[in-house]
């Protein structure tokens, strides 16, 4: 992972957001997984798409992916998130413009895609992408999408893309069996109360 710089001090997040710390370190197989998650989160919050990466959250059903994504949505804020699909990204000529102002671009259930992924490759490569708004012509040379793509899936993404670009930009986060929506921490909104501490801890990490 190009974002990972070594072991971080987890004391702040463990002390101020213990339920989030337990959720992520349990799901992501220890502190290395938490390191990578926090690095990706910081890059997303601070708009560092120039780092040229995207995140794959993958694991078996009920491994906690949905729970974690809901926590991340609350952390980033609904107004900073765009939801799309791989098919819309590649086939809908208006979809690109819907992503322009987002910090996080969520693609759920993105396991296998049989078409080309030219727009995915361009977005994750921080290249200009041609977009079009309804009743308007395409904008000049295109737009750079500043948001980071996060995918949720049961197994790693498979596409017919033959270049190594997508593989190089992938940051995989394997979710083993962890907490689910049935757990008390989420149902009682304990983690929701930890969100300010999670945000501050992530931003403070080097």
Short mmCIF file of N, CA and C in Angstrom, two decimals, residues 23-197:
data_model
loop_
_atom_site.label_atom_id
_atom_site.label_comp_id
_atom_site.label_asym_id
_atom_site.label_seq_id
_atom_site.Cartn_x
_atom_site.Cartn_y
_atom_site.Cartn_z
N UNK A 23 -13.86 -2.95 16.70
CA UNK A 23 -14.50 -3.33 15.44
C UNK A 23 -13.47 -3.52 14.34
N UNK A 24 -12.61 -2.52 14.14
CA UNK A 24 -11.69 -2.55 13.01
C UNK A 24 -10.54 -3.52 13.22
N UNK A 25 -9.98 -3.56 14.42
CA UNK A 25 -8.86 -4.48 14.64
C UNK A 25 -9.32 -5.93 14.61
N UNK A 26 -10.59 -6.18 14.99
CA UNK A 26 -11.14 -7.54 14.91
C UNK A 26 -11.40 -7.92 13.45
N UNK A 27 -12.05 -7.02 12.71
CA UNK A 27 -12.42 -7.30 11.33
C UNK A 27 -11.22 -7.40 10.41
N UNK A 28 -10.25 -6.51 10.61
CA UNK A 28 -9.16 -6.35 9.64
C UNK A 28 -7.89 -7.07 10.07
N UNK A 29 -8.03 -7.99 11.00
CA UNK A 29 -6.93 -8.88 11.36
C UNK A 29 -5.76 -8.16 12.00
N UNK A 30 -6.05 -7.27 12.94
CA UNK A 30 -4.98 -6.67 13.72
C UNK A 30 -4.66 -5.24 13.34
N UNK A 31 -3.55 -4.76 13.88
CA UNK A 31 -3.21 -3.35 13.77
C UNK A 31 -2.73 -2.95 12.38
N UNK A 32 -2.15 -3.88 11.63
CA UNK A 32 -1.73 -3.51 10.28
C UNK A 32 -2.94 -3.13 9.44
N UNK A 33 -4.02 -3.91 9.53
CA UNK A 33 -5.24 -3.58 8.80
C UNK A 33 -5.80 -2.24 9.23
N UNK A 34 -5.74 -1.96 10.55
CA UNK A 34 -6.21 -0.67 11.05
C UNK A 34 -5.33 0.46 10.53
N UNK A 35 -4.02 0.23 10.47
CA UNK A 35 -3.11 1.24 9.90
C UNK A 35 -3.52 1.61 8.48
N UNK A 36 -3.74 0.59 7.66
CA UNK A 36 -4.07 0.83 6.26
C UNK A 36 -5.42 1.54 6.15
N UNK A 37 -6.40 1.09 6.93
CA UNK A 37 -7.71 1.73 6.93
C UNK A 37 -7.60 3.21 7.27
N UNK A 38 -6.86 3.52 8.34
CA UNK A 38 -6.73 4.91 8.78
C UNK A 38 -5.99 5.76 7.75
N UNK A 39 -4.97 5.18 7.11
CA UNK A 39 -4.24 5.90 6.07
C UNK A 39 -5.16 6.23 4.90
N UNK A 40 -5.99 5.25 4.50
CA UNK A 40 -6.93 5.48 3.40
C UNK A 40 -7.99 6.49 3.79
N UNK A 41 -8.44 6.42 5.04
CA UNK A 41 -9.43 7.37 5.52
C UNK A 41 -8.88 8.80 5.53
N UNK A 42 -7.66 8.94 6.02
CA UNK A 42 -7.06 10.28 6.07
C UNK A 42 -6.92 10.84 4.65
N UNK A 43 -6.46 10.03 3.72
CA UNK A 43 -6.31 10.48 2.34
C UNK A 43 -7.66 10.85 1.75
N UNK A 44 -8.72 10.14 2.12
CA UNK A 44 -10.07 10.44 1.62
C UNK A 44 -10.58 11.75 2.19
N UNK A 45 -10.46 11.91 3.50
CA UNK A 45 -10.96 13.10 4.17
C UNK A 45 -10.24 14.35 3.68
N UNK A 46 -8.95 14.23 3.43
CA UNK A 46 -8.14 15.39 3.05
C UNK A 46 -8.01 15.56 1.53
N UNK A 47 -8.71 14.72 0.76
CA UNK A 47 -8.76 14.90 -0.69
C UNK A 47 -7.44 14.65 -1.40
N UNK A 48 -6.83 13.50 -1.13
CA UNK A 48 -5.53 13.20 -1.72
C UNK A 48 -5.64 12.17 -2.84
N UNK A 49 -6.54 12.42 -3.78
CA UNK A 49 -6.73 11.50 -4.90
C UNK A 49 -5.48 11.40 -5.77
N UNK A 50 -4.60 12.39 -5.69
CA UNK A 50 -3.35 12.35 -6.47
C UNK A 50 -2.46 11.19 -6.07
N UNK A 51 -2.75 10.56 -4.93
CA UNK A 51 -1.99 9.37 -4.52
C UNK A 51 -2.30 8.16 -5.40
N UNK A 52 -3.38 8.22 -6.15
CA UNK A 52 -3.72 7.21 -7.15
C UNK A 52 -3.92 5.81 -6.54
N UNK A 53 -5.00 5.69 -5.79
CA UNK A 53 -5.35 4.38 -5.21
C UNK A 53 -6.86 4.30 -5.08
N UNK A 54 -7.34 3.09 -4.89
CA UNK A 54 -8.73 2.88 -4.50
C UNK A 54 -8.77 1.73 -3.50
N UNK A 55 -9.86 1.61 -2.77
CA UNK A 55 -9.95 0.64 -1.67
C UNK A 55 -10.94 -0.46 -2.03
N UNK A 56 -10.53 -1.70 -1.79
CA UNK A 56 -11.43 -2.85 -1.91
C UNK A 56 -11.65 -3.44 -0.52
N UNK A 57 -12.85 -3.27 0.00
CA UNK A 57 -13.26 -3.94 1.24
C UNK A 57 -13.94 -5.23 0.85
N UNK A 58 -13.31 -6.36 1.12
CA UNK A 58 -13.91 -7.61 0.67
C UNK A 58 -13.88 -8.65 1.78
N UNK A 59 -14.80 -9.59 1.69
CA UNK A 59 -14.92 -10.65 2.68
C UNK A 59 -16.25 -11.36 2.51
N UNK A 60 -16.43 -12.42 3.25
CA UNK A 60 -17.65 -13.20 3.15
C UNK A 60 -18.86 -12.39 3.58
N UNK A 61 -20.06 -12.81 3.17
CA UNK A 61 -21.27 -12.14 3.69
C UNK A 61 -21.28 -12.17 5.21
N UNK A 62 -21.78 -11.10 5.80
CA UNK A 62 -21.85 -10.93 7.25
C UNK A 62 -20.47 -10.90 7.91
N UNK A 63 -19.47 -10.45 7.16
CA UNK A 63 -18.15 -10.28 7.75
C UNK A 63 -17.98 -8.90 8.37
N UNK A 64 -18.99 -8.05 8.23
CA UNK A 64 -18.94 -6.73 8.83
C UNK A 64 -18.67 -5.60 7.86
N UNK A 65 -18.57 -5.91 6.57
CA UNK A 65 -18.29 -4.86 5.57
C UNK A 65 -19.34 -3.77 5.61
N UNK A 66 -20.61 -4.17 5.62
CA UNK A 66 -21.69 -3.20 5.61
C UNK A 66 -21.67 -2.33 6.86
N UNK A 67 -21.39 -2.96 8.01
CA UNK A 67 -21.30 -2.20 9.25
C UNK A 67 -20.20 -1.16 9.18
N UNK A 68 -19.04 -1.57 8.69
CA UNK A 68 -17.91 -0.65 8.59
C UNK A 68 -18.22 0.47 7.60
N UNK A 69 -18.84 0.14 6.47
CA UNK A 69 -19.16 1.17 5.48
C UNK A 69 -20.14 2.19 6.06
N UNK A 70 -21.11 1.73 6.85
CA UNK A 70 -22.05 2.67 7.46
C UNK A 70 -21.35 3.60 8.44
N UNK A 71 -20.38 3.08 9.18
CA UNK A 71 -19.60 3.93 10.08
C UNK A 71 -18.81 4.96 9.28
N UNK A 72 -18.18 4.52 8.19
CA UNK A 72 -17.40 5.43 7.35
C UNK A 72 -18.29 6.51 6.73
N UNK A 73 -19.52 6.13 6.34
CA UNK A 73 -20.44 7.11 5.77
C UNK A 73 -20.76 8.21 6.79
N UNK A 74 -20.95 7.81 8.04
CA UNK A 74 -21.21 8.80 9.08
C UNK A 74 -19.99 9.67 9.32
N UNK A 75 -18.82 9.08 9.23
CA UNK A 75 -17.58 9.80 9.47
C UNK A 75 -17.31 10.84 8.38
N UNK A 76 -17.51 10.45 7.13
CA UNK A 76 -17.25 11.34 5.99
C UNK A 76 -18.37 12.36 5.80
N UNK A 77 -19.61 11.95 6.08
CA UNK A 77 -20.75 12.84 5.92
C UNK A 77 -21.47 12.60 4.61
N UNK A 78 -22.79 12.49 4.67
CA UNK A 78 -23.58 12.14 3.49
C UNK A 78 -23.36 13.11 2.34
N UNK A 79 -23.16 14.39 2.64
CA UNK A 79 -22.97 15.38 1.59
C UNK A 79 -21.65 15.28 0.86
N UNK A 80 -20.74 14.49 1.40
CA UNK A 80 -19.40 14.32 0.80
C UNK A 80 -19.24 12.98 0.11
N UNK A 81 -20.35 12.24 -0.05
CA UNK A 81 -20.29 10.88 -0.59
C UNK A 81 -21.15 10.77 -1.84
N UNK A 82 -20.62 10.09 -2.84
CA UNK A 82 -21.39 9.76 -4.04
C UNK A 82 -21.48 8.25 -4.15
N UNK A 83 -22.64 7.74 -4.47
CA UNK A 83 -22.84 6.30 -4.68
C UNK A 83 -23.00 6.03 -6.17
N UNK A 84 -22.33 4.99 -6.64
CA UNK A 84 -22.44 4.63 -8.05
C UNK A 84 -22.23 3.14 -8.20
N UNK A 85 -22.22 2.67 -9.44
CA UNK A 85 -21.91 1.29 -9.76
C UNK A 85 -20.88 1.29 -10.88
N UNK A 86 -20.24 0.16 -11.08
CA UNK A 86 -19.27 0.08 -12.17
C UNK A 86 -19.94 0.26 -13.52
N UNK A 87 -21.13 -0.29 -13.69
CA UNK A 87 -21.81 -0.17 -14.98
C UNK A 87 -22.18 1.29 -15.24
N UNK A 88 -22.69 2.00 -14.22
CA UNK A 88 -23.02 3.41 -14.41
C UNK A 88 -21.77 4.23 -14.68
N UNK A 89 -20.71 3.90 -14.00
CA UNK A 89 -19.45 4.63 -14.17
C UNK A 89 -18.93 4.53 -15.59
N UNK A 90 -19.11 3.37 -16.20
CA UNK A 90 -18.57 3.15 -17.54
C UNK A 90 -19.57 3.48 -18.65
N UNK A 91 -20.87 3.36 -18.38
CA UNK A 91 -21.86 3.46 -19.45
C UNK A 91 -22.71 4.73 -19.44
N UNK A 92 -22.84 5.36 -18.27
CA UNK A 92 -23.71 6.53 -18.15
C UNK A 92 -22.88 7.80 -18.34
N UNK A 93 -23.13 8.51 -19.41
CA UNK A 93 -22.29 9.66 -19.74
C UNK A 93 -22.48 10.83 -18.77
N UNK A 94 -23.53 10.77 -17.94
CA UNK A 94 -23.76 11.83 -16.96
C UNK A 94 -23.17 11.49 -15.58
N UNK A 95 -22.73 10.25 -15.40
CA UNK A 95 -22.33 9.80 -14.06
C UNK A 95 -21.08 10.51 -13.55
N UNK A 96 -20.13 10.79 -14.43
CA UNK A 96 -18.87 11.41 -14.01
C UNK A 96 -19.12 12.73 -13.28
N UNK A 97 -20.03 13.55 -13.81
CA UNK A 97 -20.27 14.85 -13.21
C UNK A 97 -20.92 14.74 -11.84
N UNK A 98 -21.57 13.63 -11.56
CA UNK A 98 -22.17 13.43 -10.24
C UNK A 98 -21.13 13.12 -9.18
N UNK A 99 -19.89 12.84 -9.61
CA UNK A 99 -18.83 12.48 -8.67
C UNK A 99 -17.89 13.63 -8.35
N UNK A 100 -18.05 14.74 -9.06
CA UNK A 100 -17.05 15.81 -9.01
C UNK A 100 -16.80 16.35 -7.61
N UNK A 101 -17.83 16.55 -6.81
CA UNK A 101 -17.68 17.19 -5.51
C UNK A 101 -17.56 16.21 -4.35
N UNK A 102 -17.48 14.93 -4.62
CA UNK A 102 -17.45 13.93 -3.54
C UNK A 102 -16.03 13.69 -3.03
N UNK A 103 -15.92 13.44 -1.73
CA UNK A 103 -14.65 12.99 -1.15
C UNK A 103 -14.54 11.47 -1.22
N UNK A 104 -15.67 10.79 -1.05
CA UNK A 104 -15.71 9.33 -1.08
C UNK A 104 -16.70 8.89 -2.14
N UNK A 105 -16.29 7.95 -2.99
CA UNK A 105 -17.15 7.39 -4.02
C UNK A 105 -17.38 5.93 -3.67
N UNK A 106 -18.60 5.58 -3.29
CA UNK A 106 -18.91 4.22 -2.85
C UNK A 106 -19.47 3.39 -4.01
N UNK A 107 -18.88 2.22 -4.19
CA UNK A 107 -19.37 1.26 -5.19
C UNK A 107 -19.65 -0.05 -4.46
N UNK A 108 -20.88 -0.31 -4.07
CA UNK A 108 -21.20 -1.54 -3.36
C UNK A 108 -21.33 -2.72 -4.32
N UNK A 109 -21.11 -3.90 -3.80
CA UNK A 109 -21.33 -5.14 -4.57
C UNK A 109 -20.59 -5.15 -5.90
N UNK A 110 -19.35 -4.72 -5.89
CA UNK A 110 -18.55 -4.65 -7.13
C UNK A 110 -17.60 -5.84 -7.18
N UNK A 111 -18.11 -7.00 -7.49
CA UNK A 111 -17.28 -8.20 -7.44
C UNK A 111 -16.71 -8.59 -8.80
N UNK A 112 -17.54 -8.58 -9.82
CA UNK A 112 -17.08 -9.02 -11.14
C UNK A 112 -17.72 -8.13 -12.20
N UNK A 113 -16.92 -7.70 -13.17
CA UNK A 113 -17.41 -6.79 -14.20
C UNK A 113 -16.80 -7.20 -15.52
N UNK A 114 -17.65 -7.50 -16.50
CA UNK A 114 -17.16 -8.10 -17.75
C UNK A 114 -16.79 -7.06 -18.81
N UNK A 115 -17.08 -5.78 -18.55
CA UNK A 115 -16.79 -4.74 -19.53
C UNK A 115 -15.44 -4.08 -19.22
N UNK A 116 -15.05 -3.17 -20.10
CA UNK A 116 -13.83 -2.41 -19.86
C UNK A 116 -14.05 -1.47 -18.68
N UNK A 117 -12.96 -1.08 -18.04
CA UNK A 117 -13.04 -0.20 -16.87
C UNK A 117 -12.19 1.05 -17.13
N UNK A 118 -12.39 1.65 -18.28
CA UNK A 118 -11.58 2.80 -18.66
C UNK A 118 -11.77 3.98 -17.72
N UNK A 119 -13.01 4.26 -17.32
CA UNK A 119 -13.24 5.38 -16.41
C UNK A 119 -12.69 5.10 -15.03
N UNK A 120 -12.85 3.86 -14.56
CA UNK A 120 -12.25 3.49 -13.28
C UNK A 120 -10.75 3.69 -13.31
N UNK A 121 -10.13 3.27 -14.40
CA UNK A 121 -8.69 3.41 -14.54
C UNK A 121 -8.28 4.88 -14.58
N UNK A 122 -9.06 5.69 -15.28
CA UNK A 122 -8.74 7.11 -15.38
C UNK A 122 -8.91 7.83 -14.05
N UNK A 123 -10.01 7.52 -13.34
CA UNK A 123 -10.27 8.17 -12.05
C UNK A 123 -9.19 7.81 -11.04
N UNK A 124 -8.88 6.53 -10.92
CA UNK A 124 -7.88 6.10 -9.93
C UNK A 124 -6.47 6.53 -10.34
N UNK A 125 -6.27 6.84 -11.60
CA UNK A 125 -4.98 7.34 -12.06
C UNK A 125 -4.88 8.85 -12.02
N UNK A 126 -5.92 9.50 -11.50
CA UNK A 126 -5.99 10.96 -11.38
C UNK A 126 -5.84 11.63 -12.75
N UNK A 127 -6.40 11.00 -13.75
CA UNK A 127 -6.39 11.55 -15.10
C UNK A 127 -7.66 12.37 -15.33
N UNK A 128 -7.64 13.17 -16.37
CA UNK A 128 -8.84 13.90 -16.77
C UNK A 128 -9.87 12.93 -17.33
N UNK A 129 -11.11 13.10 -16.92
CA UNK A 129 -12.20 12.23 -17.37
C UNK A 129 -13.27 13.12 -17.99
N UNK A 130 -13.72 12.74 -19.17
CA UNK A 130 -14.75 13.52 -19.86
C UNK A 130 -16.10 13.29 -19.19
N UNK A 131 -16.75 14.37 -18.82
CA UNK A 131 -18.07 14.27 -18.21
C UNK A 131 -19.06 15.17 -18.92
N UNK A 132 -20.33 14.88 -18.74
CA UNK A 132 -21.38 15.64 -19.41
C UNK A 132 -22.56 15.81 -18.47
N UNK A 133 -23.06 17.01 -18.36
CA UNK A 133 -24.26 17.27 -17.59
C UNK A 133 -25.47 17.29 -18.53
N UNK A 134 -26.61 16.95 -18.01
CA UNK A 134 -27.81 16.91 -18.84
C UNK A 134 -28.07 18.28 -19.45
N UNK A 135 -28.41 18.26 -20.72
CA UNK A 135 -28.70 19.47 -21.49
C UNK A 135 -27.48 20.36 -21.69
N UNK A 136 -26.30 19.81 -21.43
CA UNK A 136 -25.07 20.56 -21.67
C UNK A 136 -24.09 19.69 -22.42
N UNK A 137 -23.18 20.30 -23.17
CA UNK A 137 -22.16 19.55 -23.88
C UNK A 137 -21.06 19.15 -22.92
N UNK A 138 -20.23 18.22 -23.39
CA UNK A 138 -19.11 17.79 -22.58
C UNK A 138 -18.20 18.96 -22.27
N UNK A 139 -17.63 18.93 -21.06
CA UNK A 139 -16.75 20.00 -20.64
C UNK A 139 -15.34 19.82 -21.19
N UNK A 140 -14.89 20.74 -21.99
CA UNK A 140 -13.52 20.84 -22.47
C UNK A 140 -12.70 19.57 -22.40
N UNK A 141 -11.58 19.66 -21.70
CA UNK A 141 -10.66 18.54 -21.61
C UNK A 141 -11.09 17.50 -20.58
N UNK A 142 -12.04 17.85 -19.74
CA UNK A 142 -12.51 16.90 -18.75
C UNK A 142 -12.28 17.37 -17.33
N UNK A 143 -12.55 16.47 -16.38
CA UNK A 143 -12.45 16.76 -14.96
C UNK A 143 -11.52 15.76 -14.29
N UNK A 144 -10.83 16.22 -13.25
CA UNK A 144 -10.13 15.29 -12.36
C UNK A 144 -11.05 15.03 -11.17
N UNK A 145 -11.30 13.79 -10.89
CA UNK A 145 -12.15 13.42 -9.78
C UNK A 145 -11.31 13.37 -8.51
N UNK A 146 -11.67 14.21 -7.54
CA UNK A 146 -10.88 14.33 -6.32
C UNK A 146 -11.27 13.31 -5.25
N UNK A 147 -12.36 12.59 -5.46
CA UNK A 147 -12.80 11.61 -4.47
C UNK A 147 -12.06 10.29 -4.60
N UNK A 148 -12.04 9.55 -3.50
CA UNK A 148 -11.42 8.22 -3.45
C UNK A 148 -12.51 7.16 -3.59
N UNK A 149 -12.29 6.19 -4.45
CA UNK A 149 -13.24 5.11 -4.65
C UNK A 149 -13.07 4.03 -3.57
N UNK A 150 -14.18 3.68 -2.92
CA UNK A 150 -14.23 2.58 -1.95
C UNK A 150 -15.24 1.56 -2.46
N UNK A 151 -14.81 0.32 -2.61
CA UNK A 151 -15.70 -0.74 -3.08
C UNK A 151 -15.96 -1.74 -1.95
N UNK A 152 -17.18 -2.28 -1.95
CA UNK A 152 -17.52 -3.37 -1.06
C UNK A 152 -17.86 -4.60 -1.88
N UNK A 153 -17.36 -5.76 -1.48
CA UNK A 153 -17.55 -6.96 -2.30
C UNK A 153 -17.27 -8.21 -1.47
N UNK A 154 -17.71 -9.35 -1.99
CA UNK A 154 -17.46 -10.62 -1.31
C UNK A 154 -16.10 -11.20 -1.66
N UNK A 155 -15.57 -10.82 -2.82
CA UNK A 155 -14.23 -11.28 -3.21
C UNK A 155 -13.59 -10.20 -4.07
N UNK A 156 -12.28 -10.22 -4.25
CA UNK A 156 -11.60 -9.15 -4.99
C UNK A 156 -12.18 -8.94 -6.38
N UNK A 157 -12.08 -7.70 -6.84
CA UNK A 157 -12.63 -7.32 -8.13
C UNK A 157 -11.96 -8.09 -9.27
N UNK A 158 -12.79 -8.55 -10.21
CA UNK A 158 -12.29 -9.20 -11.42
C UNK A 158 -12.85 -8.47 -12.63
N UNK A 159 -11.96 -8.06 -13.52
CA UNK A 159 -12.36 -7.37 -14.74
C UNK A 159 -11.51 -7.91 -15.89
N UNK A 160 -11.91 -7.62 -17.14
CA UNK A 160 -11.09 -8.05 -18.29
C UNK A 160 -9.89 -7.14 -18.54
N UNK A 161 -9.68 -6.14 -17.69
CA UNK A 161 -8.58 -5.20 -17.87
C UNK A 161 -7.24 -5.93 -17.83
N UNK A 162 -6.42 -5.74 -18.87
CA UNK A 162 -5.15 -6.46 -18.96
C UNK A 162 -3.96 -5.66 -18.45
N UNK A 163 -4.11 -4.36 -18.35
CA UNK A 163 -2.98 -3.57 -17.84
C UNK A 163 -2.86 -3.79 -16.33
N UNK A 164 -1.70 -3.48 -15.80
CA UNK A 164 -1.46 -3.67 -14.37
C UNK A 164 -1.87 -2.45 -13.56
N UNK A 165 -2.39 -1.42 -14.22
CA UNK A 165 -2.68 -0.17 -13.53
C UNK A 165 -3.66 -0.37 -12.37
N UNK A 166 -4.77 -1.06 -12.64
CA UNK A 166 -5.79 -1.26 -11.60
C UNK A 166 -5.22 -2.06 -10.44
N UNK A 167 -4.44 -3.08 -10.74
CA UNK A 167 -3.84 -3.91 -9.69
C UNK A 167 -2.90 -3.09 -8.83
N UNK A 168 -2.08 -2.26 -9.46
CA UNK A 168 -1.13 -1.43 -8.71
C UNK A 168 -1.82 -0.44 -7.78
N UNK A 169 -2.99 0.03 -8.19
CA UNK A 169 -3.68 1.07 -7.42
C UNK A 169 -4.59 0.51 -6.34
N UNK A 170 -4.78 -0.78 -6.34
CA UNK A 170 -5.68 -1.42 -5.39
C UNK A 170 -5.09 -1.45 -3.98
N UNK A 171 -5.89 -1.05 -2.99
CA UNK A 171 -5.55 -1.24 -1.59
C UNK A 171 -6.57 -2.22 -1.02
N UNK A 172 -6.20 -3.51 -0.89
CA UNK A 172 -7.17 -4.50 -0.42
C UNK A 172 -7.27 -4.51 1.10
N UNK A 173 -8.48 -4.58 1.59
CA UNK A 173 -8.72 -4.72 3.03
C UNK A 173 -9.65 -5.92 3.22
N UNK A 174 -9.08 -7.02 3.67
CA UNK A 174 -9.86 -8.24 3.85
C UNK A 174 -10.58 -8.19 5.19
N UNK A 175 -11.91 -8.35 5.16
CA UNK A 175 -12.73 -8.34 6.36
C UNK A 175 -13.06 -9.77 6.74
N UNK A 176 -12.47 -10.23 7.82
CA UNK A 176 -12.85 -11.55 8.30
C UNK A 176 -14.12 -11.40 9.14
N UNK A 177 -14.63 -12.49 9.66
CA UNK A 177 -15.85 -12.43 10.44
C UNK A 177 -15.70 -11.44 11.59
N UNK A 178 -16.55 -10.45 11.62
CA UNK A 178 -16.47 -9.44 12.66
C UNK A 178 -17.83 -9.06 13.17
N UNK A 179 -17.98 -7.82 13.57
CA UNK A 179 -19.25 -7.36 14.06
C UNK A 179 -20.23 -7.18 12.91
N UNK A 180 -21.51 -7.27 13.20
CA UNK A 180 -22.55 -7.03 12.21
C UNK A 180 -23.55 -6.03 12.77
N UNK A 181 -24.57 -5.72 12.00
CA UNK A 181 -25.56 -4.74 12.45
C UNK A 181 -26.31 -5.21 13.68
N UNK A 182 -26.20 -6.47 14.03
CA UNK A 182 -26.90 -6.97 15.21
C UNK A 182 -26.16 -6.66 16.49
N UNK A 183 -24.93 -6.19 16.39
CA UNK A 183 -24.15 -5.95 17.58
C UNK A 183 -24.63 -4.70 18.33
N UNK A 184 -24.51 -4.78 19.65
CA UNK A 184 -25.01 -3.71 20.51
C UNK A 184 -24.34 -2.38 20.23
N UNK A 185 -23.04 -2.41 19.89
CA UNK A 185 -22.30 -1.16 19.73
C UNK A 185 -22.93 -0.27 18.66
N UNK A 186 -23.33 -0.87 17.54
CA UNK A 186 -23.93 -0.07 16.47
C UNK A 186 -25.38 0.25 16.80
N UNK A 187 -26.12 -0.73 17.29
CA UNK A 187 -27.54 -0.52 17.58
C UNK A 187 -27.74 0.58 18.62
N UNK A 188 -26.87 0.65 19.59
CA UNK A 188 -26.98 1.66 20.64
C UNK A 188 -26.27 2.96 20.29
N UNK A 189 -25.75 3.02 19.05
CA UNK A 189 -25.09 4.22 18.55
C UNK A 189 -23.88 4.63 19.38
N UNK A 190 -23.21 3.63 19.96
CA UNK A 190 -22.01 3.92 20.72
C UNK A 190 -20.93 4.46 19.80
N UNK A 191 -20.76 3.81 18.66
CA UNK A 191 -19.71 4.25 17.73
C UNK A 191 -20.04 5.63 17.19
N UNK A 192 -21.32 5.94 17.01
CA UNK A 192 -21.69 7.27 16.52
C UNK A 192 -21.17 8.35 17.46
N UNK A 193 -21.20 8.08 18.76
CA UNK A 193 -20.68 9.05 19.72
C UNK A 193 -19.17 9.15 19.66
N UNK A 194 -18.53 8.12 19.12
CA UNK A 194 -17.07 8.13 19.01
C UNK A 194 -16.56 8.84 17.74
N UNK A 195 -17.46 9.19 16.84
CA UNK A 195 -17.04 9.73 15.54
C UNK A 195 -16.09 10.92 15.64
N UNK A 196 -16.35 11.93 16.49
CA UNK A 196 -15.39 13.04 16.57
C UNK A 196 -13.99 12.58 16.99
N UNK A 197 -13.93 11.61 17.89
CA UNK A 197 -12.63 11.09 18.34
C UNK A 197 -11.95 10.30 17.22
#
